[in-house]
mmCIF file of C-alpha atoms in Angstrom:
data_model
loop_
_atom_site.group_PDB
_atom_site.id
_atom_site.type_symbol
_atom_site.label_atom_id
_atom_site.label_comp_id
_atom_site.label_asym_id
_atom_site.label_seq_id
_atom_site.Cartn_x
_atom_site.Cartn_y
_atom_site.Cartn_z
ATOM 1 C CA MET A 196 13.733 10.789 16.014
ATOM 2 C CA LEU A 197 10.018 10.759 15.245
ATOM 3 C CA SER A 198 8.013 11.942 18.213
ATOM 4 C CA THR A 199 6.915 9.062 20.353
ATOM 5 C CA ALA A 200 4.312 11.164 22.124
ATOM 6 C CA SER A 201 0.858 10.047 21.206
ATOM 7 C CA THR A 202 -2.603 10.024 22.745
ATOM 8 C CA ARG A 203 -4.649 6.936 23.331
ATOM 9 C CA VAL A 204 -6.893 6.134 20.531
ATOM 10 C CA SER A 205 -10.516 7.375 20.504
ATOM 11 C CA ARG A 206 -13.083 4.759 21.231
ATOM 12 C CA ALA A 207 -16.268 4.306 19.179
ATOM 13 C CA SER A 208 -19.309 5.860 20.899
ATOM 14 C CA SER A 209 -21.653 3.426 19.206
ATOM 15 C CA GLY A 210 -22.912 1.653 22.238
ATOM 16 C CA LEU A 211 -21.807 -1.694 20.736
ATOM 17 C CA PRO A 212 -19.784 -3.936 23.032
ATOM 18 C CA VAL A 213 -16.047 -3.725 22.278
ATOM 19 C CA GLN A 214 -12.964 -5.354 23.635
ATOM 20 C CA ARG A 215 -9.179 -5.106 22.961
ATOM 21 C CA PRO A 216 -7.813 -7.543 20.357
ATOM 22 C CA SER A 217 -6.551 -10.681 22.051
ATOM 23 C CA PRO A 218 -3.254 -12.088 20.769
ATOM 24 C CA ALA A 219 -3.818 -15.328 22.551
ATOM 25 C CA ARG A 220 -7.284 -16.355 21.396
ATOM 26 C CA ARG A 221 -7.280 -19.030 18.684
ATOM 27 C CA CYS A 222 -10.022 -21.279 17.248
ATOM 28 C CA ARG A 223 -9.369 -24.909 18.052
ATOM 29 C CA GLN A 224 -10.586 -25.979 14.648
ATOM 30 C CA PRO A 225 -9.319 -23.217 12.297
ATOM 31 C CA ALA A 226 -10.782 -24.561 9.007
ATOM 32 C CA ARG A 227 -14.284 -24.989 10.454
ATOM 33 C CA CYS A 228 -14.248 -21.676 12.243
ATOM 34 C CA ALA A 229 -12.936 -19.845 9.085
ATOM 35 C CA ALA A 230 -15.610 -21.328 6.909
ATOM 36 C CA ALA A 231 -18.288 -20.494 9.429
ATOM 37 C CA ALA A 232 -17.008 -16.965 9.821
ATOM 38 C CA THR A 233 -17.034 -16.400 6.092
ATOM 39 C CA ALA A 234 -20.551 -17.665 5.754
ATOM 40 C CA ASP A 235 -21.695 -15.524 8.711
ATOM 41 C CA LEU A 236 -20.157 -12.414 7.230
ATOM 42 C CA GLN A 237 -21.843 -13.035 3.798
ATOM 43 C CA GLN A 238 -25.187 -13.428 5.576
ATOM 44 C CA ALA A 239 -24.678 -10.339 7.679
ATOM 45 C CA ALA A 240 -23.486 -8.281 4.636
ATOM 46 C CA ALA A 241 -26.825 -9.021 2.820
ATOM 47 C CA GLY A 242 -28.627 -7.358 5.776
ATOM 48 C CA ALA A 243 -26.224 -4.373 5.735
ATOM 49 C CA GLY A 244 -26.387 -3.833 1.983
ATOM 50 C CA THR A 245 -22.665 -4.587 1.455
ATOM 51 C CA GLU A 246 -23.051 -8.094 0.059
ATOM 52 C CA ALA A 247 -21.205 -7.051 -3.130
ATOM 53 C CA LEU A 248 -18.011 -6.899 -1.011
ATOM 54 C CA PHE A 249 -18.408 -10.460 0.256
ATOM 55 C CA GLN A 250 -18.305 -12.375 -3.024
ATOM 56 C CA PRO A 251 -15.199 -14.383 -3.969
ATOM 57 C CA LEU A 252 -12.758 -12.874 -6.404
ATOM 58 C CA THR A 253 -9.905 -14.463 -8.320
ATOM 59 C CA ILE A 254 -6.870 -12.160 -8.657
ATOM 60 C CA GLY A 255 -4.382 -13.823 -10.839
ATOM 61 C CA ASP A 256 -3.133 -16.925 -9.121
ATOM 62 C CA VAL A 257 -4.835 -16.010 -5.858
ATOM 63 C CA GLN A 258 -8.448 -16.657 -4.666
ATOM 64 C CA LEU A 259 -9.980 -14.117 -2.331
ATOM 65 C CA LYS A 260 -13.108 -14.792 -0.269
ATOM 66 C CA HIS A 261 -14.092 -11.141 -0.044
ATOM 67 C CA ARG A 262 -13.232 -7.806 -1.670
ATOM 68 C CA VAL A 263 -12.215 -5.644 1.334
ATOM 69 C CA VAL A 264 -8.538 -5.066 0.821
ATOM 70 C CA MET A 265 -6.081 -3.633 3.369
ATOM 71 C CA ALA A 266 -4.160 -0.886 1.565
ATOM 72 C CA PRO A 267 -0.416 -0.341 2.097
ATOM 73 C CA LEU A 268 0.046 1.905 5.083
ATOM 74 C CA THR A 269 3.378 3.421 6.098
ATOM 75 C CA ARG A 270 3.714 3.311 9.888
ATOM 76 C CA CYS A 271 7.428 4.127 10.525
ATOM 77 C CA ARG A 272 7.957 1.511 13.230
ATOM 78 C CA ALA A 273 10.787 -0.500 11.651
ATOM 79 C CA ILE A 274 13.816 0.845 13.467
ATOM 80 C CA GLY A 275 16.934 -0.023 11.443
ATOM 81 C CA GLY A 276 14.634 -1.293 8.671
ATOM 82 C CA VAL A 277 13.635 -4.354 10.759
ATOM 83 C CA PRO A 278 9.884 -5.040 11.523
ATOM 84 C CA PRO A 279 9.525 -5.207 15.264
ATOM 85 C CA ALA A 280 7.565 -7.924 17.037
ATOM 86 C CA ILE A 281 4.535 -5.766 17.368
ATOM 87 C CA THR A 282 4.296 -5.482 13.605
ATOM 88 C CA ALA A 283 3.423 -9.242 13.456
ATOM 89 C CA GLU A 284 0.565 -8.650 15.887
ATOM 90 C CA TYR A 285 -0.568 -5.489 13.995
ATOM 91 C CA TYR A 286 -1.088 -7.451 10.775
ATOM 92 C CA ARG A 287 -2.406 -10.560 12.551
ATOM 93 C CA GLN A 288 -5.214 -8.516 14.040
ATOM 94 C CA ARG A 289 -6.277 -7.331 10.653
ATOM 95 C CA ALA A 290 -6.031 -10.658 8.702
ATOM 96 C CA THR A 291 -9.136 -12.486 7.708
ATOM 97 C CA GLU A 292 -9.834 -15.705 5.897
ATOM 98 C CA GLY A 293 -9.224 -15.133 2.194
ATOM 99 C CA GLY A 294 -8.691 -11.354 2.669
ATOM 100 C CA LEU A 295 -5.905 -9.548 0.916
ATOM 101 C CA ILE A 296 -3.467 -7.462 2.960
ATOM 102 C CA VAL A 297 -0.892 -5.291 1.156
ATOM 103 C CA SER A 298 2.128 -4.522 3.371
ATOM 104 C CA GLU A 299 3.409 -1.086 4.170
ATOM 105 C CA ALA A 300 5.841 0.277 1.540
ATOM 106 C CA THR A 301 9.092 -1.698 1.839
ATOM 107 C CA CYS A 302 12.449 -0.456 0.507
ATOM 108 C CA VAL A 303 13.995 -2.506 -2.263
ATOM 109 C CA SER A 304 17.611 -1.264 -1.835
ATOM 110 C CA PRO A 305 19.846 1.035 0.216
ATOM 111 C CA THR A 306 19.165 3.838 -2.202
ATOM 112 C CA ALA A 307 15.416 3.500 -1.932
ATOM 113 C CA HIS A 308 14.886 5.175 1.486
ATOM 114 C CA GLY A 309 13.190 8.521 2.040
ATOM 115 C CA TYR A 310 11.408 8.151 5.409
ATOM 116 C CA PRO A 311 12.844 7.082 8.840
ATOM 117 C CA CYS A 312 12.058 3.735 10.309
ATOM 118 C CA THR A 313 10.694 2.053 7.175
ATOM 119 C CA PRO A 314 11.178 -1.655 6.533
ATOM 120 C CA THR A 315 13.470 -3.250 3.910
ATOM 121 C CA LEU A 316 13.621 -6.353 1.854
ATOM 122 C CA TYR A 317 17.358 -6.445 1.405
ATOM 123 C CA LEU A 318 18.787 -6.835 4.995
ATOM 124 C CA PRO A 319 18.906 -10.437 6.285
ATOM 125 C CA GLU A 320 17.657 -9.226 9.662
ATOM 126 C CA SER A 321 14.680 -7.547 7.959
ATOM 127 C CA LEU A 322 13.729 -10.763 6.208
ATOM 128 C CA GLU A 323 13.792 -12.554 9.578
ATOM 129 C CA GLY A 324 11.503 -9.897 10.946
ATOM 130 C CA TRP A 325 9.016 -10.388 8.171
ATOM 131 C CA LYS A 326 8.675 -14.169 8.679
ATOM 132 C CA PRO A 327 6.434 -13.937 11.856
ATOM 133 C CA VAL A 328 4.361 -11.316 10.014
ATOM 134 C CA VAL A 329 3.656 -13.589 7.169
ATOM 135 C CA GLN A 330 3.052 -16.587 9.543
ATOM 136 C CA GLY A 331 0.536 -14.624 11.580
ATOM 137 C CA ILE A 332 -1.487 -13.656 8.501
ATOM 138 C CA HIS A 333 -1.406 -17.191 7.090
ATOM 139 C CA ASP A 334 -2.539 -18.642 10.450
ATOM 140 C CA LYS A 335 -5.767 -16.733 9.982
ATOM 141 C CA GLY A 336 -6.164 -17.735 6.296
ATOM 142 C CA GLY A 337 -5.154 -14.345 4.982
ATOM 143 C CA ILE A 338 -3.354 -13.427 1.712
ATOM 144 C CA PHE A 339 -0.239 -11.223 1.986
ATOM 145 C CA PHE A 340 1.278 -9.120 -0.837
ATOM 146 C CA MET A 341 4.409 -7.083 -0.003
ATOM 147 C CA GLN A 342 4.678 -3.539 -1.573
ATOM 148 C CA LEU A 343 8.015 -2.882 -3.238
ATOM 149 C CA TRP A 344 9.154 0.827 -2.938
ATOM 150 C CA HIS A 345 11.890 3.151 -4.138
ATOM 151 C CA CYS A 346 11.607 6.827 -3.198
ATOM 152 C CA GLY A 347 13.723 8.236 -5.955
ATOM 153 C CA ARG A 348 14.058 11.995 -5.497
ATOM 154 C CA ALA A 349 11.670 11.988 -2.542
ATOM 155 C CA SER A 350 14.636 11.498 -0.193
ATOM 156 C CA HIS A 351 17.767 13.243 1.192
ATOM 157 C CA ALA A 352 21.482 12.768 1.104
ATOM 158 C CA ASP A 353 21.338 11.575 4.700
ATOM 159 C CA TYR A 354 19.511 8.476 3.524
ATOM 160 C CA GLN A 355 22.231 7.675 0.982
ATOM 161 C CA ALA A 356 25.266 5.629 2.101
ATOM 162 C CA ASP A 357 27.568 7.664 -0.095
ATOM 163 C CA GLY A 358 26.160 11.022 1.075
ATOM 164 C CA ARG A 359 25.284 12.037 -2.508
ATOM 165 C CA PRO A 360 21.944 13.541 -3.400
ATOM 166 C CA PRO A 361 19.201 10.989 -4.105
ATOM 167 C CA MET A 362 18.675 9.668 -7.559
ATOM 168 C CA ALA A 363 15.933 10.606 -9.985
ATOM 169 C CA PRO A 364 15.140 10.456 -13.717
ATOM 170 C CA SER A 365 16.176 14.160 -14.001
ATOM 171 C CA ALA A 366 17.919 16.697 -11.787
ATOM 172 C CA LEU A 367 14.600 18.354 -10.916
ATOM 173 C CA PRO A 368 13.685 18.924 -7.201
ATOM 174 C CA ILE A 369 10.251 18.370 -5.703
ATOM 175 C CA VAL A 370 8.267 21.570 -5.726
ATOM 176 C CA SER A 371 6.058 21.289 -2.670
ATOM 177 C CA ASP A 372 5.249 22.659 0.751
ATOM 178 C CA MET A 373 6.244 19.335 2.129
ATOM 179 C CA LYS A 374 9.667 18.633 3.553
ATOM 180 C CA VAL A 375 11.869 15.636 4.099
ATOM 181 C CA MET A 376 12.920 14.410 7.590
ATOM 182 C CA SER A 377 16.546 13.501 7.988
ATOM 183 C CA PRO A 378 17.228 10.106 9.648
ATOM 184 C CA LYS A 379 20.285 11.643 11.359
ATOM 185 C CA ASP A 380 18.899 14.478 13.329
ATOM 186 C CA TYR A 381 15.146 14.042 12.655
ATOM 187 C CA GLN A 382 14.809 17.628 11.507
ATOM 188 C CA TRP A 383 12.848 18.784 8.538
ATOM 189 C CA TYR A 384 14.649 20.035 5.386
ATOM 190 C CA GLU A 385 13.661 21.185 1.928
ATOM 191 C CA TYR A 386 13.761 18.433 -0.633
ATOM 192 C CA PRO A 387 17.165 18.616 -2.352
ATOM 193 C CA THR A 388 17.901 18.762 -6.035
ATOM 194 C CA PRO A 389 18.476 15.116 -7.028
ATOM 195 C CA ARG A 390 21.033 13.822 -9.429
ATOM 196 C CA ALA A 391 19.951 12.414 -12.762
ATOM 197 C CA MET A 392 20.387 8.656 -12.924
ATOM 198 C CA GLU A 393 23.064 7.095 -15.051
ATOM 199 C CA LYS A 394 22.009 4.383 -17.384
ATOM 200 C CA HIS A 395 23.631 1.687 -15.337
ATOM 201 C CA GLU A 396 21.765 3.015 -12.172
ATOM 202 C CA ILE A 397 18.469 2.591 -13.963
ATOM 203 C CA THR A 398 19.386 -0.964 -14.732
ATOM 204 C CA GLU A 399 20.388 -1.587 -11.146
ATOM 205 C CA VAL A 400 17.173 -0.066 -9.684
ATOM 206 C CA ILE A 401 15.083 -2.308 -12.055
ATOM 207 C CA ALA A 402 17.047 -5.317 -10.906
ATOM 208 C CA SER A 403 16.630 -4.341 -7.255
ATOM 209 C CA PHE A 404 12.859 -4.551 -7.648
ATOM 210 C CA GLY A 405 13.193 -8.031 -8.919
ATOM 211 C CA GLN A 406 15.598 -9.058 -6.129
ATOM 212 C CA ALA A 407 13.219 -7.607 -3.543
ATOM 213 C CA ALA A 408 10.361 -9.576 -5.090
ATOM 214 C CA ARG A 409 12.510 -12.805 -4.657
ATOM 215 C CA SER A 410 13.091 -11.885 -1.046
ATOM 216 C CA ALA A 411 9.360 -11.322 -0.424
ATOM 217 C CA VAL A 412 8.520 -14.763 -1.850
ATOM 218 C CA SER A 413 11.395 -16.300 0.184
ATOM 219 C CA VAL A 414 9.742 -15.201 3.445
ATOM 220 C CA GLY A 415 6.390 -16.606 2.416
ATOM 221 C CA ALA A 416 4.571 -13.676 0.859
ATOM 222 C CA ASP A 417 1.814 -14.707 -1.534
ATOM 223 C CA GLY A 418 2.770 -11.952 -3.959
ATOM 224 C CA VAL A 419 3.980 -8.421 -4.358
ATOM 225 C CA GLU A 420 2.641 -5.000 -5.214
ATOM 226 C CA ILE A 421 4.931 -2.515 -7.059
ATOM 227 C CA HIS A 422 4.631 0.947 -5.800
ATOM 228 C CA GLY A 423 4.151 3.157 -8.826
ATOM 229 C CA ALA A 424 2.221 5.916 -7.134
ATOM 230 C CA SER A 425 2.478 8.947 -4.856
ATOM 231 C CA GLY A 426 5.410 10.769 -6.449
ATOM 232 C CA TYR A 427 8.040 8.047 -5.970
ATOM 233 C CA ILE A 428 10.523 6.721 -8.502
ATOM 234 C CA ILE A 429 8.211 4.971 -10.923
ATOM 235 C CA ASN A 430 5.772 7.885 -10.804
ATOM 236 C CA GLN A 431 8.723 10.254 -11.469
ATOM 237 C CA PHE A 432 9.706 8.351 -14.650
ATOM 238 C CA LEU A 433 6.097 8.516 -15.859
ATOM 239 C CA ASN A 434 5.550 12.253 -15.284
ATOM 240 C CA SER A 435 6.852 14.666 -17.845
ATOM 241 C CA LEU A 436 7.229 17.334 -15.088
ATOM 242 C CA ALA A 437 9.755 15.170 -13.259
ATOM 243 C CA ASN A 438 11.270 13.286 -16.239
ATOM 244 C CA GLN A 439 12.991 15.387 -18.904
ATOM 245 C CA ARG A 440 15.476 12.802 -20.043
ATOM 246 C CA GLY A 441 16.471 12.842 -23.724
ATOM 247 C CA ASN A 442 17.036 9.085 -24.138
ATOM 248 C CA GLU A 443 14.845 5.981 -24.307
ATOM 249 C CA TYR A 444 13.487 6.657 -20.831
ATOM 250 C CA GLY A 445 12.230 10.163 -21.449
ATOM 251 C CA GLY A 446 10.263 12.369 -23.900
ATOM 252 C CA SER A 447 7.316 10.417 -25.387
ATOM 253 C CA ILE A 448 4.662 8.669 -23.351
ATOM 254 C CA GLU A 449 6.073 5.323 -24.628
ATOM 255 C CA ASN A 450 9.541 6.213 -23.401
ATOM 256 C CA ARG A 451 8.343 7.497 -20.057
ATOM 257 C CA CYS A 452 6.492 4.230 -19.440
ATOM 258 C CA ARG A 453 9.533 2.072 -20.301
ATOM 259 C CA PHE A 454 10.983 2.130 -16.776
ATOM 260 C CA ALA A 455 7.640 1.064 -15.198
ATOM 261 C CA LEU A 456 7.144 -1.727 -17.648
ATOM 262 C CA GLN A 457 10.656 -3.025 -17.245
ATOM 263 C CA VAL A 458 10.221 -3.032 -13.471
ATOM 264 C CA VAL A 459 7.040 -5.085 -13.947
ATOM 265 C CA GLU A 460 8.886 -7.485 -16.301
ATOM 266 C CA SER A 461 11.735 -7.900 -13.726
ATOM 267 C CA VAL A 462 9.363 -8.497 -10.836
ATOM 268 C CA CYS A 463 7.147 -10.991 -12.766
ATOM 269 C CA GLU A 464 10.282 -12.929 -13.744
ATOM 270 C CA ALA A 465 11.560 -12.932 -10.192
ATOM 271 C CA VAL A 466 8.284 -14.090 -8.692
ATOM 272 C CA GLY A 467 7.803 -16.684 -11.419
ATOM 273 C CA SER A 468 4.212 -15.711 -12.220
ATOM 274 C CA ALA A 469 2.600 -12.396 -13.282
ATOM 275 C CA GLY A 470 -0.478 -13.684 -11.438
ATOM 276 C CA ARG A 471 1.205 -12.906 -8.117
ATOM 277 C CA VAL A 472 2.163 -9.284 -9.092
ATOM 278 C CA GLY A 473 0.061 -6.125 -8.671
ATOM 279 C CA ILE A 474 0.965 -2.521 -9.238
ATOM 280 C CA ARG A 475 -0.370 0.719 -7.730
ATOM 281 C CA PHE A 476 -0.732 4.086 -9.450
ATOM 282 C CA SER A 477 -2.156 7.491 -8.499
ATOM 283 C CA PRO A 478 -2.952 9.070 -11.807
ATOM 284 C CA PHE A 479 -4.304 12.310 -10.311
ATOM 285 C CA GLY A 480 -1.878 12.451 -7.452
ATOM 286 C CA HIS A 481 -0.657 15.744 -6.038
ATOM 287 C CA TYR A 482 1.374 14.109 -3.328
ATOM 288 C CA LEU A 483 4.976 15.169 -3.949
ATOM 289 C CA MET A 484 4.179 15.910 -7.592
ATOM 290 C CA THR A 485 1.808 17.760 -9.940
ATOM 291 C CA PRO A 486 -0.139 15.379 -12.183
ATOM 292 C CA ASP A 487 1.163 14.933 -15.705
ATOM 293 C CA PRO A 488 -0.551 17.292 -18.153
ATOM 294 C CA GLN A 489 -1.544 14.283 -20.259
ATOM 295 C CA THR A 490 -2.861 12.086 -17.446
ATOM 296 C CA TYR A 491 -5.442 10.171 -19.500
ATOM 297 C CA PRO A 492 -3.216 9.476 -22.575
ATOM 298 C CA LEU A 493 -0.359 8.500 -20.369
ATOM 299 C CA TYR A 494 -2.264 6.020 -18.126
ATOM 300 C CA THR A 495 -4.409 4.714 -20.968
ATOM 301 C CA TYR A 496 -1.282 3.695 -22.842
ATOM 302 C CA LEU A 497 0.328 2.287 -19.716
ATOM 303 C CA LEU A 498 -2.662 0.175 -18.723
ATOM 304 C CA SER A 499 -3.085 -1.080 -22.267
ATOM 305 C CA GLU A 500 0.514 -2.290 -22.075
ATOM 306 C CA LEU A 501 -0.048 -3.862 -18.755
ATOM 307 C CA ASN A 502 -2.896 -5.881 -20.175
ATOM 308 C CA LYS A 503 -0.178 -8.032 -21.864
ATOM 309 C CA PHE A 504 1.285 -9.243 -18.602
ATOM 310 C CA GLY A 505 -1.723 -10.898 -16.960
ATOM 311 C CA LEU A 506 -1.033 -9.316 -13.553
ATOM 312 C CA SER A 507 -2.831 -10.196 -10.436
ATOM 313 C CA TYR A 508 -4.334 -6.656 -10.328
ATOM 314 C CA VAL A 509 -3.807 -2.946 -10.953
ATOM 315 C CA HIS A 510 -4.471 -0.775 -7.816
ATOM 316 C CA LEU A 511 -5.610 2.831 -8.670
ATOM 317 C CA VAL A 512 -6.018 5.618 -6.169
ATOM 318 C CA GLU A 513 -9.089 7.734 -6.889
ATOM 319 C CA PRO A 514 -8.745 11.365 -7.459
ATOM 320 C CA ARG A 515 -10.520 12.581 -4.357
ATOM 321 C CA THR A 516 -8.040 10.967 -1.912
ATOM 322 C CA ASP A 517 -4.885 10.579 -4.001
ATOM 323 C CA ASP A 518 -2.590 12.231 -1.516
ATOM 324 C CA LEU A 519 -4.245 12.124 1.871
ATOM 325 C CA PRO A 520 -2.619 9.390 3.866
ATOM 326 C CA LEU A 521 1.001 10.489 3.953
ATOM 327 C CA ALA A 522 0.110 14.218 3.922
ATOM 328 C CA ALA A 523 -0.322 13.834 7.670
ATOM 329 C CA PHE A 524 3.354 12.833 7.986
ATOM 330 C CA HIS A 525 4.291 16.211 6.609
ATOM 331 C CA ASN A 526 1.717 18.064 8.633
ATOM 332 C CA VAL A 527 -0.131 19.397 5.554
ATOM 333 C CA SER A 528 -3.551 18.842 4.212
ATOM 334 C CA GLY A 529 -4.386 16.605 1.277
ATOM 335 C CA SER A 530 -5.812 18.044 -1.953
ATOM 336 C CA SER A 531 -9.478 18.873 -2.316
ATOM 337 C CA ALA A 532 -11.795 16.922 -4.477
ATOM 338 C CA ARG A 533 -11.511 17.074 -8.239
ATOM 339 C CA PRO A 534 -13.897 15.918 -10.995
ATOM 340 C CA ASP A 535 -11.474 13.448 -12.521
ATOM 341 C CA SER A 536 -12.544 9.814 -12.898
ATOM 342 C CA LEU A 537 -11.118 6.397 -13.052
ATOM 343 C CA ALA A 538 -13.775 5.314 -15.446
ATOM 344 C CA PRO A 539 -11.780 5.588 -18.627
ATOM 345 C CA PHE A 540 -9.069 3.377 -17.154
ATOM 346 C CA ARG A 541 -11.666 0.733 -16.179
ATOM 347 C CA GLN A 542 -12.592 0.661 -19.824
ATOM 348 C CA VAL A 543 -8.987 0.171 -20.976
ATOM 349 C CA TYR A 544 -7.671 -2.252 -18.400
ATOM 350 C CA GLY A 545 -9.061 -5.766 -18.843
ATOM 351 C CA GLY A 546 -7.782 -7.307 -15.576
ATOM 352 C CA THR A 547 -8.723 -6.949 -11.921
ATOM 353 C CA LEU A 548 -8.983 -3.391 -10.726
ATOM 354 C CA ILE A 549 -8.634 -2.410 -7.081
ATOM 355 C CA ALA A 550 -9.810 1.122 -6.241
ATOM 356 C CA ALA A 551 -8.748 3.150 -3.208
ATOM 357 C CA GLY A 552 -10.661 6.289 -2.471
ATOM 358 C CA GLY A 553 -11.583 7.128 1.153
ATOM 359 C CA HIS A 554 -14.532 4.641 1.037
ATOM 360 C CA LYS A 555 -16.682 3.260 3.809
ATOM 361 C CA GLY A 556 -18.740 0.127 3.513
ATOM 362 C CA ALA A 557 -21.671 1.363 1.624
ATOM 363 C CA SER A 558 -19.706 3.398 -0.962
ATOM 364 C CA ALA A 559 -17.283 0.523 -1.495
ATOM 365 C CA ALA A 560 -20.159 -1.919 -2.109
ATOM 366 C CA ASN A 561 -21.632 0.564 -4.607
ATOM 367 C CA ALA A 562 -18.307 0.796 -6.403
ATOM 368 C CA VAL A 563 -18.162 -2.951 -6.825
ATOM 369 C CA GLN A 564 -21.871 -3.284 -7.574
ATOM 370 C CA GLY A 565 -21.608 -0.625 -10.221
ATOM 371 C CA ASP A 566 -18.483 -2.274 -11.771
ATOM 372 C CA HIS A 567 -16.361 0.815 -10.897
ATOM 373 C CA ALA A 568 -13.833 -1.674 -9.429
ATOM 374 C CA ASP A 569 -13.547 -5.365 -8.603
ATOM 375 C CA ALA A 570 -12.363 -4.715 -5.026
ATOM 376 C CA VAL A 571 -11.834 -1.737 -2.779
ATOM 377 C CA ALA A 572 -8.800 -0.957 -0.628
ATOM 378 C CA PHE A 573 -9.192 0.716 2.745
ATOM 379 C CA GLY A 574 -6.408 2.668 4.498
ATOM 380 C CA ARG A 575 -7.040 4.737 7.541
ATOM 381 C CA TYR A 576 -10.083 2.721 8.777
ATOM 382 C CA PHE A 577 -7.957 -0.454 8.721
ATOM 383 C CA ILE A 578 -5.629 1.318 11.167
ATOM 384 C CA SER A 579 -8.450 2.144 13.561
ATOM 385 C CA CYS A 580 -10.499 -0.972 13.065
ATOM 386 C CA PRO A 581 -8.576 -4.256 13.307
ATOM 387 C CA ASP A 582 -11.912 -5.920 12.588
ATOM 388 C CA LEU A 583 -12.892 -3.647 9.728
ATOM 389 C CA VAL A 584 -14.129 -6.495 7.477
ATOM 390 C CA ARG A 585 -16.543 -7.643 10.168
ATOM 391 C CA ARG A 586 -17.758 -4.135 10.926
ATOM 392 C CA ILE A 587 -18.413 -3.529 7.220
ATOM 393 C CA ALA A 588 -20.379 -6.813 7.085
ATOM 394 C CA LEU A 589 -22.413 -5.914 10.125
ATOM 395 C CA GLY A 590 -22.865 -2.275 9.216
ATOM 396 C CA ALA A 591 -21.284 -1.399 12.583
ATOM 397 C CA PRO A 592 -19.816 2.035 13.320
ATOM 398 C CA LEU A 593 -16.100 2.586 12.739
ATOM 399 C CA ASN A 594 -13.570 3.606 15.302
ATOM 400 C CA SER A 595 -12.103 7.069 14.757
ATOM 401 C CA TYR A 596 -8.358 7.098 13.917
ATOM 402 C CA GLU A 597 -5.653 9.019 15.747
ATOM 403 C CA ARG A 598 -3.414 10.787 13.278
ATOM 404 C CA ASP A 599 -0.831 11.716 15.945
ATOM 405 C CA ALA A 600 -0.116 7.976 16.283
ATOM 406 C CA PHE A 601 0.213 7.065 12.649
ATOM 407 C CA TYR A 602 4.079 7.399 12.644
ATOM 408 C CA THR A 603 5.133 6.737 16.216
ATOM 409 C CA GLN A 604 7.125 3.819 17.445
ATOM 410 C CA ASP A 605 5.073 2.342 20.226
ATOM 411 C CA GLU A 606 1.909 0.225 20.644
ATOM 412 C CA LYS A 607 -0.536 3.127 21.114
ATOM 413 C CA GLY A 608 -2.542 3.721 17.943
ATOM 414 C CA TYR A 609 -1.006 0.529 16.458
ATOM 415 C CA ILE A 610 -2.204 -2.636 18.138
ATOM 416 C CA ASP A 611 -4.550 -1.207 20.912
ATOM 417 C CA TYR A 612 -7.645 -0.305 18.889
ATOM 418 C CA PRO A 613 -10.846 -1.982 20.123
ATOM 419 C CA VAL A 614 -12.713 -4.748 18.270
ATOM 420 C CA LEU A 615 -16.352 -5.744 18.556
ATOM 421 C CA GLU A 616 -17.114 -8.494 21.060
ATOM 422 C CA GLU A 617 -17.326 -11.963 19.567
ATOM 423 C CA THR A 618 -18.749 -15.223 20.880
ATOM 424 C CA PRO A 619 -15.830 -17.659 21.025
ATOM 425 C CA GLU A 620 -16.131 -20.514 18.592
ATOM 426 C CA GLY A 621 -14.722 -23.991 18.422
#
């Protein structure tokens, strides 16, 4: 299985007082404490130059109290697809009043898997495992969207119940230095040549996204985010280098966008409101895939079509960090910076735009202040800083993160990062 060897996380050398997160500490008057905490953060942010991040924002049907978003972060701790008890504590530590948390990528069906120990939304025991996660976030006034995921060709026959190769738009393998880990022997293998999906399988996968969305809502999630990025199945349909179908799902840009748009339609119908549905893309992503040769025309068309839905948001990964987070899983480096920009997409898409791009507090505030994005998602620093929102508001140093603990199965590097000391309220 994945190595459970990990080193204890590095501690910030800032000189600021820190303590371990306390699962037991609760405010005796949650509403008053939450309101006071929000006001305190807004005041502190003005002094730190990050006040743009601490303004309210409406995203579809949901009202946020600040614009620091926790990005989806695969952590590989859900043995058997079931979130363990420590997962509830992990998310609870990072929840804030009116703050959006997007869950780790969550498999929509048995064919969706491509990594070991990732959670699902189709097993009854998984749904039970998600309930305390949602409750813990809501207890702190947080907003929780669950990310819906299908790996497509980024998988292996060992993940498939029938032992067949994984499905994809076309029978074209991933061309990459990265490899896939088998869930049976936990060894690394070349990505296999996938099998091209039959028409009925396309219909079934679209429906599975909708069913997963229903399941997410049933356990109390406030909404869902569709994973359309990072070389997974929606990204595969979009990209002409991975999709060489000759029917209505391949060829032209319009046809290659059809699958993504039908998934969005299925999910919106399942949730009951497009205002509780977001979607994530990585237009310039090199993770498991070379970007489409017509990146700008492709995503300009796609975003113009998404304008018609009234989604909660579109979440775009910026070019300089499109493939860094999961590159560590494969023990390779992410791609270097490129001159591409999200600006043309900002001009096309009229709804809420969340940007993710390796930001820290000041750069994120500048992105919002300069209308580059409406909110900014943080990944690795949300791993190492359970109190990241407060640290950004205070301008406090950030804990370093421990890559070796990103994908292990224990508490180290998961729920043991330090937080700044607080004066108990209430």
